[in-house]
Amino acid sequence: MNWTVIYKDQVSSLMDEMKKLGEDGSPEGTVMCAQSQSCGRGRQGRVWSSPEGGLYFAVLLRPQWDMSRISLVTLLSAVAVCEAIINYTEIHVTIKWPNDLLLEGRKLAGILVESQIKGRAVDFVVVGIGINVNSDLQDLPEEGVSLRHISAQQYDFKNLLDSILERFEFWYDQCGDLGFQDLINRWKQLGETLGQRVQYDDGQGKVAGEAFDLAEDGSLMIRCDDGRIVCKSSGEIKRPV
Ligand code: BTN
C-alpha cells in the first residue's frame, strides 16, 4: 500500500474531509490526521469528543472485495489498531465486538467505518479512528481512558500511526490474497466478547444471551436465553446488568 499522510491542525470531522477526497478520486492509502476535531462523530449518531492529546485519523480504502465481505473492514481495523497498540506500548488492550478498543474495561479507542456505494459496488470506504493516547481523563467522557493515564507516559503519535498502518497493510493484503479466516481467528484471540453474556435491543425490547461465535461475515452469533440463535451484524451490545 502506498500510504500518503496529510496532517491538519483542526478539522470539523475527518470522516467528511476524507469523503470529499474519496469523491474527488484520491487513491486508496490516503490518510488524514488531525490534532483535534470540532465535530468528531462516533457510531450510532454519538459525538466523539476530540480534544488535543488524542490521535485522530481517517484512512481511505477502495477494496475490491465481494460486497458481502465489506463489513469485515470493521474487524480488520480493530485487529490492526489493537495489535499496533500492544506492540508499541506493551499495554494489553482488548476488542469489544465489533470494534471498540477497551483498556481495563474502559473505552480507549473507537472506529467508525462508512462506505460509499456506486451502482452495485463499493466506490470507497472511510475508516475513522480515534485513540485516547496522551489525553487528560478530565477531557474524556466518563467511560473513557487514555494510554497516558494507565502508564504515566507520553507517546509519539507518528510512531504509533506508523505502527497501525503497518498492521493495517498486513491484514489488508492478507485478506485480499488469502481470504478472511486468519483475520477472524485473530479477532477471536484479541476480542473479549465471545463467551460473555450480552444484551442488545432487537427493536422490540431487550434480548439477552451468550455471545458464542463470529460468523464468516463478522456477525456476532448469540445464543439467546429463549433458545433462539441470532446473528447480529451491526449495532451495540452491552453486558446485562
Ligand atoms: C465510536 O466508537 O463511536 C467511533 C468513534 C470514531 C472516532 C473517529 S476520530 C476520526 C474520525 N472522525 C470522526 O468524526 N470520527 C472518527
PDB file of N, CA, C and O in Angstrom, residues 63 79 85 115 145 161 180 205 224 227:
ATOM      1  N   PRO A  63     -11.581  -1.221  -1.460  1.00  0.00           N
ATOM      2  CA  PRO A  63     -11.426  -2.681  -1.508  1.00  0.00           C
ATOM      3  C   PRO A  63     -12.175  -3.308  -2.689  1.00  0.00           C
ATOM      4  O   PRO A  63     -13.309  -2.945  -2.953  1.00  0.00           O
ATOM      5  N   VAL A  79      -8.505  -5.145  14.681  1.00  0.00           N
ATOM      6  CA  VAL A  79      -7.346  -6.027  14.894  1.00  0.00           C
ATOM      7  C   VAL A  79      -6.048  -5.253  14.668  1.00  0.00           C
ATOM      8  O   VAL A  79      -5.100  -5.333  15.465  1.00  0.00           O
ATOM      9  N   ILE A  85      -1.168  -1.159  19.069  1.00  0.00           N
ATOM     10  CA  ILE A  85      -1.059  -0.579  20.413  1.00  0.00           C
ATOM     11  C   ILE A  85      -0.297  -1.538  21.331  1.00  0.00           C
ATOM     12  O   ILE A  85       0.590  -1.136  22.087  1.00  0.00           O
ATOM     13  N   SER A 115     -19.151   3.581   4.217  1.00  0.00           N
ATOM     14  CA  SER A 115     -18.886   3.169   2.828  1.00  0.00           C
ATOM     15  C   SER A 115     -19.695   4.002   1.860  1.00  0.00           C
ATOM     16  O   SER A 115     -20.819   4.397   2.164  1.00  0.00           O
ATOM     17  N   VAL A 145     -10.768   6.229  28.753  1.00  0.00           N
ATOM     18  CA  VAL A 145      -9.473   6.076  29.411  1.00  0.00           C
ATOM     19  C   VAL A 145      -8.399   6.386  28.363  1.00  0.00           C
ATOM     20  O   VAL A 145      -8.670   6.267  27.167  1.00  0.00           O
ATOM     21  N   LEU A 161       1.099   5.893  14.757  1.00  0.00           N
ATOM     22  CA  LEU A 161       0.390   5.837  13.463  1.00  0.00           C
ATOM     23  C   LEU A 161       1.123   4.904  12.494  1.00  0.00           C
ATOM     24  O   LEU A 161       0.489   4.070  11.834  1.00  0.00           O
ATOM     25  N   PHE A 180     -10.443 -14.414   4.598  1.00  0.00           N
ATOM     26  CA  PHE A 180     -10.700 -13.737   5.869  1.00  0.00           C
ATOM     27  C   PHE A 180     -10.549 -14.617   7.110  1.00  0.00           C
ATOM     28  O   PHE A 180     -10.710 -14.144   8.219  1.00  0.00           O
ATOM     29  N   GLY A 205     -37.432  -4.732  22.117  1.00  0.00           N
ATOM     30  CA  GLY A 205     -37.111  -4.827  23.543  1.00  0.00           C
ATOM     31  C   GLY A 205     -35.750  -5.459  23.732  1.00  0.00           C
ATOM     32  O   GLY A 205     -35.080  -5.802  22.758  1.00  0.00           O
ATOM     33  N   CYS A 224     -29.604 -16.949  22.464  1.00  0.00           N
ATOM     34  CA  CYS A 224     -30.481 -16.175  23.358  1.00  0.00           C
ATOM     35  C   CYS A 224     -31.050 -17.071  24.460  1.00  0.00           C
ATOM     36  O   CYS A 224     -31.134 -18.294  24.297  1.00  0.00           O
ATOM     37  N   GLY A 227     -33.596 -19.589  23.619  1.00  0.00           N
ATOM     38  CA  GLY A 227     -33.211 -20.728  22.780  1.00  0.00           C
ATOM     39  C   GLY A 227     -32.892 -20.348  21.342  1.00  0.00           C
ATOM     40  O   GLY A 227     -32.277 -21.131  20.610  1.00  0.00           O
TER      41      GLY A 227
END
